[in-house]
Coordinates of C-alpha atoms in Angstrom, one line a residue:
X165 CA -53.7 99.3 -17.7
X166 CA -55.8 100.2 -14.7
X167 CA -57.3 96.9 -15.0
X168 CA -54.0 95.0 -14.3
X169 CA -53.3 97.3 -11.6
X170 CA -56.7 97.1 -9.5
X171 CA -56.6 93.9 -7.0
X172 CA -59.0 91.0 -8.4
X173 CA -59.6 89.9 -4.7
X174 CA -60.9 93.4 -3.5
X175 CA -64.4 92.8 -4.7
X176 CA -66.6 91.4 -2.3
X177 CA -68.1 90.1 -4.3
X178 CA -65.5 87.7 -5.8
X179 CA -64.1 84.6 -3.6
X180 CA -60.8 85.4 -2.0
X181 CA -58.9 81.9 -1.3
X182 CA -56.5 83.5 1.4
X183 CA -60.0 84.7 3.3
X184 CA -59.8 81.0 4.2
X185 CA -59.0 80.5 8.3
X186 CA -56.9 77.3 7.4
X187 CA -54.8 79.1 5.0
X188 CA -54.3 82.1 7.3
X189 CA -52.9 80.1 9.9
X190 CA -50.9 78.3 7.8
X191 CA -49.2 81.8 7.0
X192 CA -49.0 83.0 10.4
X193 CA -46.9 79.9 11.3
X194 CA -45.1 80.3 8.1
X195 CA -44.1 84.0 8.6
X196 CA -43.1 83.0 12.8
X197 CA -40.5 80.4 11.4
X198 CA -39.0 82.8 8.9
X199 CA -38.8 86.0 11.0
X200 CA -35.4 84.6 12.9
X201 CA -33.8 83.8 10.1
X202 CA -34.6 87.7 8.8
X203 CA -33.4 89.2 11.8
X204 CA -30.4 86.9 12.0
X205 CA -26.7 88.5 11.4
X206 CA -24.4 85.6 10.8
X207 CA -21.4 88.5 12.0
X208 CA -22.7 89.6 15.4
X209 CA -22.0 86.6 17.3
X210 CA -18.1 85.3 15.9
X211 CA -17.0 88.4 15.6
X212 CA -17.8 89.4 19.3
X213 CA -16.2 85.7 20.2
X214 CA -13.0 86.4 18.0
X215 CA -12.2 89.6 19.4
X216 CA -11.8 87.8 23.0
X217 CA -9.8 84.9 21.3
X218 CA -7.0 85.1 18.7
X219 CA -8.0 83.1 15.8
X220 CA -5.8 79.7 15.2
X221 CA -5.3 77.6 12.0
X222 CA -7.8 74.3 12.1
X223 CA -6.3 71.6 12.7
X224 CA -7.5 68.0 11.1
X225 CA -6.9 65.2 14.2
X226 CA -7.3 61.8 12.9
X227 CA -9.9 59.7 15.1
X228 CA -9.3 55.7 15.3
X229 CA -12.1 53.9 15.0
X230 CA -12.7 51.6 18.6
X231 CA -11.0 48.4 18.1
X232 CA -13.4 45.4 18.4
X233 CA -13.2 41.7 19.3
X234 CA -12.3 39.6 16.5
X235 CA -11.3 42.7 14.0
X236 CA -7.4 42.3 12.5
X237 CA -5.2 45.4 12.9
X238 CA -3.0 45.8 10.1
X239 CA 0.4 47.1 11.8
X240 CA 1.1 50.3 10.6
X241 CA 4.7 49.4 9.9
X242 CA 6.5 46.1 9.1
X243 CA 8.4 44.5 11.9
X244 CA 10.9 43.2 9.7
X245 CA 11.4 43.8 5.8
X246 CA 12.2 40.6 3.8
X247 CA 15.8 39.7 2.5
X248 CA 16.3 39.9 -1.2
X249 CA 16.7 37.2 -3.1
X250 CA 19.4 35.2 -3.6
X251 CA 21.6 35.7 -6.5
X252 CA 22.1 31.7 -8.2
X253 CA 25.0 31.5 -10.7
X254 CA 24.8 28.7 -13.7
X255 CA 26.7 26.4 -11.8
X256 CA 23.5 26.6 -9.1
X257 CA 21.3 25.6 -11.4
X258 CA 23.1 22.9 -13.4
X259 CA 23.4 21.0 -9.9
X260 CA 20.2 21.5 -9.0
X261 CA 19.0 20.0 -12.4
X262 CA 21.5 17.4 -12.5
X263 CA 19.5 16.8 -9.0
X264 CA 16.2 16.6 -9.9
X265 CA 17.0 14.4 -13.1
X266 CA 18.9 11.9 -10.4
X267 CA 15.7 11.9 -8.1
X268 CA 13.5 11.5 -11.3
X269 CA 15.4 8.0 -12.3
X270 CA 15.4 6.7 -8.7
X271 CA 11.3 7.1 -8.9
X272 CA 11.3 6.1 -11.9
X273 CA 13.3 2.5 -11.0
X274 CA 11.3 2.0 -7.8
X275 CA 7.8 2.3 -9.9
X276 CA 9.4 0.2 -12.4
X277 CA 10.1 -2.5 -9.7
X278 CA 6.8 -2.3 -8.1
X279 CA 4.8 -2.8 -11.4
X280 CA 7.4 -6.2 -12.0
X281 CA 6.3 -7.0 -8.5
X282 CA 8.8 -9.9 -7.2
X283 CA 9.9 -10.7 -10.8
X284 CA 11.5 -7.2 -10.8
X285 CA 13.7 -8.0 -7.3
X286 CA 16.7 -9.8 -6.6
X287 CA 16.4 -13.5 -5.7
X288 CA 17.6 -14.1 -1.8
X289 CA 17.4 -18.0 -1.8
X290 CA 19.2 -20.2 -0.9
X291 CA 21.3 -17.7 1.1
X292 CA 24.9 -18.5 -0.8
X293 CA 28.0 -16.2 -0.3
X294 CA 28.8 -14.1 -3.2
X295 CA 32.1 -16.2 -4.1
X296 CA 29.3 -19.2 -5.0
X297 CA 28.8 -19.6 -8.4
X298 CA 25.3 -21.0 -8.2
X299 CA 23.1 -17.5 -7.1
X300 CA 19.8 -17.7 -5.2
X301 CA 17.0 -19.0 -7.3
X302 CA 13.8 -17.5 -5.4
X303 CA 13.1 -14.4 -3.2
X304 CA 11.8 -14.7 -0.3
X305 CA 10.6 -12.1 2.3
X306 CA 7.6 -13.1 4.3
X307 CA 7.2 -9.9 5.9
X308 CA 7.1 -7.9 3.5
X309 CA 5.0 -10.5 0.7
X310 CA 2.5 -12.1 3.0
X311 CA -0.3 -10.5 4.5
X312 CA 0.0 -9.8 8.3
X313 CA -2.4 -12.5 9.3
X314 CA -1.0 -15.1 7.6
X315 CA 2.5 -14.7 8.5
X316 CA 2.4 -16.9 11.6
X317 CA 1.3 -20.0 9.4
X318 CA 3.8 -19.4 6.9
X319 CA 6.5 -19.2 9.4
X320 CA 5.8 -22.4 10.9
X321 CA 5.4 -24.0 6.9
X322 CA 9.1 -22.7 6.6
X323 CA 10.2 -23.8 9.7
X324 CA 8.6 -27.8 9.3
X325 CA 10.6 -27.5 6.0
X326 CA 13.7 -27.1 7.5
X327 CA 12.9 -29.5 10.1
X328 CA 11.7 -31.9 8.0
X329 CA 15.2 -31.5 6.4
X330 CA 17.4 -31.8 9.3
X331 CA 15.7 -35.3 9.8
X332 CA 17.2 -36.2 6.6
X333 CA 20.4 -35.1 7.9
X334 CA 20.2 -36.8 10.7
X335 CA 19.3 -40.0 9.5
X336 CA 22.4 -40.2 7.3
X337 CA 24.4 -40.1 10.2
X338 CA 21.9 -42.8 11.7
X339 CA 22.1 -45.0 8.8
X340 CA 26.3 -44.3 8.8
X341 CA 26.1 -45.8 12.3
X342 CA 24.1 -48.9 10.9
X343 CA 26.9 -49.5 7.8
X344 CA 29.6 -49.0 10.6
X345 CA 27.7 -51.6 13.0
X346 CA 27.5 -54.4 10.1
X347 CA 24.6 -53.5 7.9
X348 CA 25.0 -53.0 4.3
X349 CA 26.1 -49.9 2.3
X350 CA 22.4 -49.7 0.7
X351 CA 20.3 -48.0 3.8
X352 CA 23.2 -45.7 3.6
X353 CA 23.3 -44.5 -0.3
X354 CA 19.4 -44.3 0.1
X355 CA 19.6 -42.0 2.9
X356 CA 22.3 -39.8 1.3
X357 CA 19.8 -40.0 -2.4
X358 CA 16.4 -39.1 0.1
X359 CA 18.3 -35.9 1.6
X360 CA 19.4 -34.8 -1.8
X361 CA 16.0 -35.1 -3.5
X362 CA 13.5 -34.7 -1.2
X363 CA 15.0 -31.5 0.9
X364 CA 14.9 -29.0 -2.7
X365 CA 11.4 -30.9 -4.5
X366 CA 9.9 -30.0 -1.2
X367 CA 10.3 -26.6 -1.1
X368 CA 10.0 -26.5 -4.8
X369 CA 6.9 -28.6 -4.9
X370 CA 4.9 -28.0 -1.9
X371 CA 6.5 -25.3 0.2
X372 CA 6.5 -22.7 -2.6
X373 CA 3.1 -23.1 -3.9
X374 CA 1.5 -22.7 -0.4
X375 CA 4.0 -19.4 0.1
X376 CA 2.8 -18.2 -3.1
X377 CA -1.1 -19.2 -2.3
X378 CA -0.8 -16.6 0.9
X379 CA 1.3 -14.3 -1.6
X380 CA -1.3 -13.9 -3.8
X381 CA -4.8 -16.0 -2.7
X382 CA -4.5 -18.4 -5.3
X383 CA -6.9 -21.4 -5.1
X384 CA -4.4 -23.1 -7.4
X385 CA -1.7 -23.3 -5.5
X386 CA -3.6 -24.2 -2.1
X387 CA -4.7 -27.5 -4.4
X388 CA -1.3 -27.8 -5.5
X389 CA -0.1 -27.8 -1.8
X390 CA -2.8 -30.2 -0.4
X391 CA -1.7 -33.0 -3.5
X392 CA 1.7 -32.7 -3.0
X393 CA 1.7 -31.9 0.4
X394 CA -0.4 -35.4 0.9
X395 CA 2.6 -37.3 -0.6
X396 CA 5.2 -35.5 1.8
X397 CA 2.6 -37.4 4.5
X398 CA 3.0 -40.9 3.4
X399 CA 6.3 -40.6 2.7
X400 CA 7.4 -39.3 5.9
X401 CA 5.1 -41.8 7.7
X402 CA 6.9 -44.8 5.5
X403 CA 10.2 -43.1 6.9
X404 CA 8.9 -43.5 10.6
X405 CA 8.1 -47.2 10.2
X406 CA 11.2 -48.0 9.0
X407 CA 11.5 -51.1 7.0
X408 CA 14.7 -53.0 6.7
X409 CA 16.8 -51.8 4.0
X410 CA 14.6 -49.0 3.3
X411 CA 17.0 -46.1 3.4
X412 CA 15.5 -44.7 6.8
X413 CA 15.9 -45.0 10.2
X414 CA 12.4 -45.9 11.6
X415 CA 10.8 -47.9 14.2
X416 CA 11.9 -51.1 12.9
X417 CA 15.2 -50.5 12.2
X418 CA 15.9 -49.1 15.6
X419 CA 14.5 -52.3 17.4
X420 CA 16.9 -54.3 15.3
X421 CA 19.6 -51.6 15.6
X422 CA 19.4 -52.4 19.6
X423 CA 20.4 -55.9 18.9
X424 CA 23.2 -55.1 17.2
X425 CA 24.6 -52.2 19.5
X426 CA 23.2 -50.1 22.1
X427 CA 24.5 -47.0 21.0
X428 CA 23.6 -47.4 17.4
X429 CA 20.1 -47.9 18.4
X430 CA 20.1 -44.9 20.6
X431 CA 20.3 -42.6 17.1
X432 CA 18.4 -44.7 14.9
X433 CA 16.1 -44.1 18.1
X434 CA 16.2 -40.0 17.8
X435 CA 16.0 -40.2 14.1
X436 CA 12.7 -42.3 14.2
X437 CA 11.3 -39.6 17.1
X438 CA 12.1 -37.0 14.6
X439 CA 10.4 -38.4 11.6
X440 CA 6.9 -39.2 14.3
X441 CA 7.5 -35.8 15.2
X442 CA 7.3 -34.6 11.4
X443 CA 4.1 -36.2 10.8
X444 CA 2.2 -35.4 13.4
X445 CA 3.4 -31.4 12.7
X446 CA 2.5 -32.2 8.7
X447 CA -1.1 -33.3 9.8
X448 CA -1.9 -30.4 12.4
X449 CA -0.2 -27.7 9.7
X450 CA -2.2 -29.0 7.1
X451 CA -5.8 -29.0 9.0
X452 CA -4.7 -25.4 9.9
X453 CA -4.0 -24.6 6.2
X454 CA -7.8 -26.3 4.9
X455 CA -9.7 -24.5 7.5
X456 CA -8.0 -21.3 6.2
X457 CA -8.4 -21.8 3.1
X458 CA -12.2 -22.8 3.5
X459 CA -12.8 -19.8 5.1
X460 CA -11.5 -17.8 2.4
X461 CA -14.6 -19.3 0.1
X462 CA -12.2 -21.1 -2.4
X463 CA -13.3 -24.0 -4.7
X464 CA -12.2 -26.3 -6.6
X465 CA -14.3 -24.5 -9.7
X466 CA -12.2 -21.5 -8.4
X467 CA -9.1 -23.1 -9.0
X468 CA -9.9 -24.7 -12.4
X469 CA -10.6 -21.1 -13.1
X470 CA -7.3 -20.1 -11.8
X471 CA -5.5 -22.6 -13.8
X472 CA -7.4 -21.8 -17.3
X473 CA -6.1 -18.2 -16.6
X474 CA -2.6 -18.9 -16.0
X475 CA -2.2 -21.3 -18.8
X476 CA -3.7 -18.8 -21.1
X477 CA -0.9 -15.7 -19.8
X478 CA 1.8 -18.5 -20.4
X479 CA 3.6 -17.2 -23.3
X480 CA 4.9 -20.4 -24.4
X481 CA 1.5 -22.1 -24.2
X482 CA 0.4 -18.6 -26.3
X483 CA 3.4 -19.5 -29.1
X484 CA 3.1 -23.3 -29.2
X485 CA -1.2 -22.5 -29.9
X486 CA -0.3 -19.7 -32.8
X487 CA 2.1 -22.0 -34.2
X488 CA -0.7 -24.4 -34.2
X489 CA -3.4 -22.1 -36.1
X490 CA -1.1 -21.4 -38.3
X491 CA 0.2 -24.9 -39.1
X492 CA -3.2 -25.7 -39.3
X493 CA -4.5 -23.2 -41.8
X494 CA -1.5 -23.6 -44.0
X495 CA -2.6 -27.2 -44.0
X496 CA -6.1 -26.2 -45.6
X497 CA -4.6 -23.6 -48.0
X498 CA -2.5 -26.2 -49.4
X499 CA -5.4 -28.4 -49.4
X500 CA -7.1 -26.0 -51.0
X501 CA -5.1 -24.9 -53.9
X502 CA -4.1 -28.9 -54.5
X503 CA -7.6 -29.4 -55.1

């Protein structure tokens, strides 16, 4: 056991690591760090201080954080609390359905009548009181069917409708004045047969076709309108010559009308002014109308096109061609099984 005992680093002999300087001053330094903490009595200095002060309970203090630019406070309590809610009965909510199921068939009428388009609204004209028994046969709205830019023209189409009418008023009463003045009874029954035919079968024929060609830029109904609308032309400039016994009263019939009395040929006169009047505003309307529609880039291929189309939606064209096919195969089945 003396072996153990005896220190191995005694020897001179044998290498002692701590005989290192390096290490030695690393103790040194070592040992000077540690010796306050071995001298240090953790009661000395408190319980000198506590026997000046009376000791007191700590006390947690909450610090807030420094408020900053930009940074939302949350209120610590709410300014107002919210009202409970409000107790609905049966009867509440069967009105409120009975509501709803009222606003959901309105909706559902108005989409109905915008997918029929003007087929789904009521006809406005002619304008007849409700005690008529003949109802409107067209509707009519220009402001709310024609584009905005081609209101104006379709205005003054309506308007050289109607004025193209009141001439035909006007020269029965002119041709009343020649019966009454000595001329026969038949420039009168023609000017009462010209205002009852021509006043609707130009609305229907070219007055309507050119409102629905704005409606709806249809190249088929602008060559509708310029065919007819070429007739209306002649017509009305045959009107404002006048020939004797012709059933209007134009330029010759008011020269002879003068002859025959003075005031007699002062209306003839008017109505003749009137029917000028109408074809000088047919020509201008109808130069106004083919530069629009040239503008538009229609054609005359368009409009075949346009036509094809139509007659193929017709339903009655669509009945009268399955009726055919099957006529016609019938025909070869019987053919067929004769043979």
């Amino acid at each position: 056991m003396a072996k153990f005992e005896d220190n191995p680093f005694s020897d001179p002999t044998v290498d002692n690591p701590f005989a290192d300087p390096s290490v030695q001053q690393v103790a040194r330094s070592t040992t000077n760090a540690t010796r306050g903490l071995d001298d240090y009595n953790p009661f000395d200095g408190p319980q000198n201080a506590n026997q000046a002060a009376p000791s007191q309970p700590a006390i947690m203090q909450a610090v807030s954080p420094p408020a900053s630019s930009g940074q939302y406070t949350r209120p610590t309590q709410p300014q107002q609390s919210q009202a409970p809610p409000q107790n609905f009965t049966t009867a509440d909510f069967q009105k409120r359905q009975e509501e709803l199921e009222r606003k959901a068939e309105e909706l559902a009428r108005r989409e109905a009548e915008l997918r029929a388009g003007s087929a789904g609204r009521r006809n406005n004209w002619p304008p007849l009181p409700a005690f008529c028994p003949v109802q409107p046969c067209f509707y009519q709205d220009i402001n709310v069917d024609i584009p905005l830019e081609f209101q104006r023209i379709v205005r003054h189409l309506y308007h050289l409708w109607m004025f193209h009418a009141l001439v035909l008023a006007v020269n029965i009463i002119g041709a009343m004045s020649l019966m009454f003045a000595g001329e026969s009874f038949t420039i009168f029954g023609l000017a009462i047969l010209y205002f009852v035919l021509l006043t609707p079968f130009s609305f229907i024929c070219w007055y309507r076709p050119i409102y629905k060609a704005f409606r709806s830029d249809s190249s088929f109904n602008f060559m509708v309108f310029f065919f007819i609308f070429l007739f209306q032309i002649i017509i009305t400039t045959v009107q404002s010559i006048g020939f004797t016994n012709g059933g209007s009263c134009g330029l010759i019939t008011s020269i002879n009308a003068f002859k025959l009395n003075v005031g007699v040929g002062i209306i003839t006169l008017l109505v003749t002014i009137g029917f000028i009047t109408s074809v000088v505003a047919d020509v201008m309307l109808m130069a106004k109308v083919h530069r629009i529609y040239r503008s538009t880039g229609a054609s005359l291929a368009k409009a075949q096109a346009e036509f094809t189309t139509e007659i193929l939606r017709n339903q009655h064209v669509q009945t009268a061609a399955s009726n055919a096919a099957a006529a016609a195969v019938n025909a070869q089945i019987a053919n067929a099984n004769r043979y």
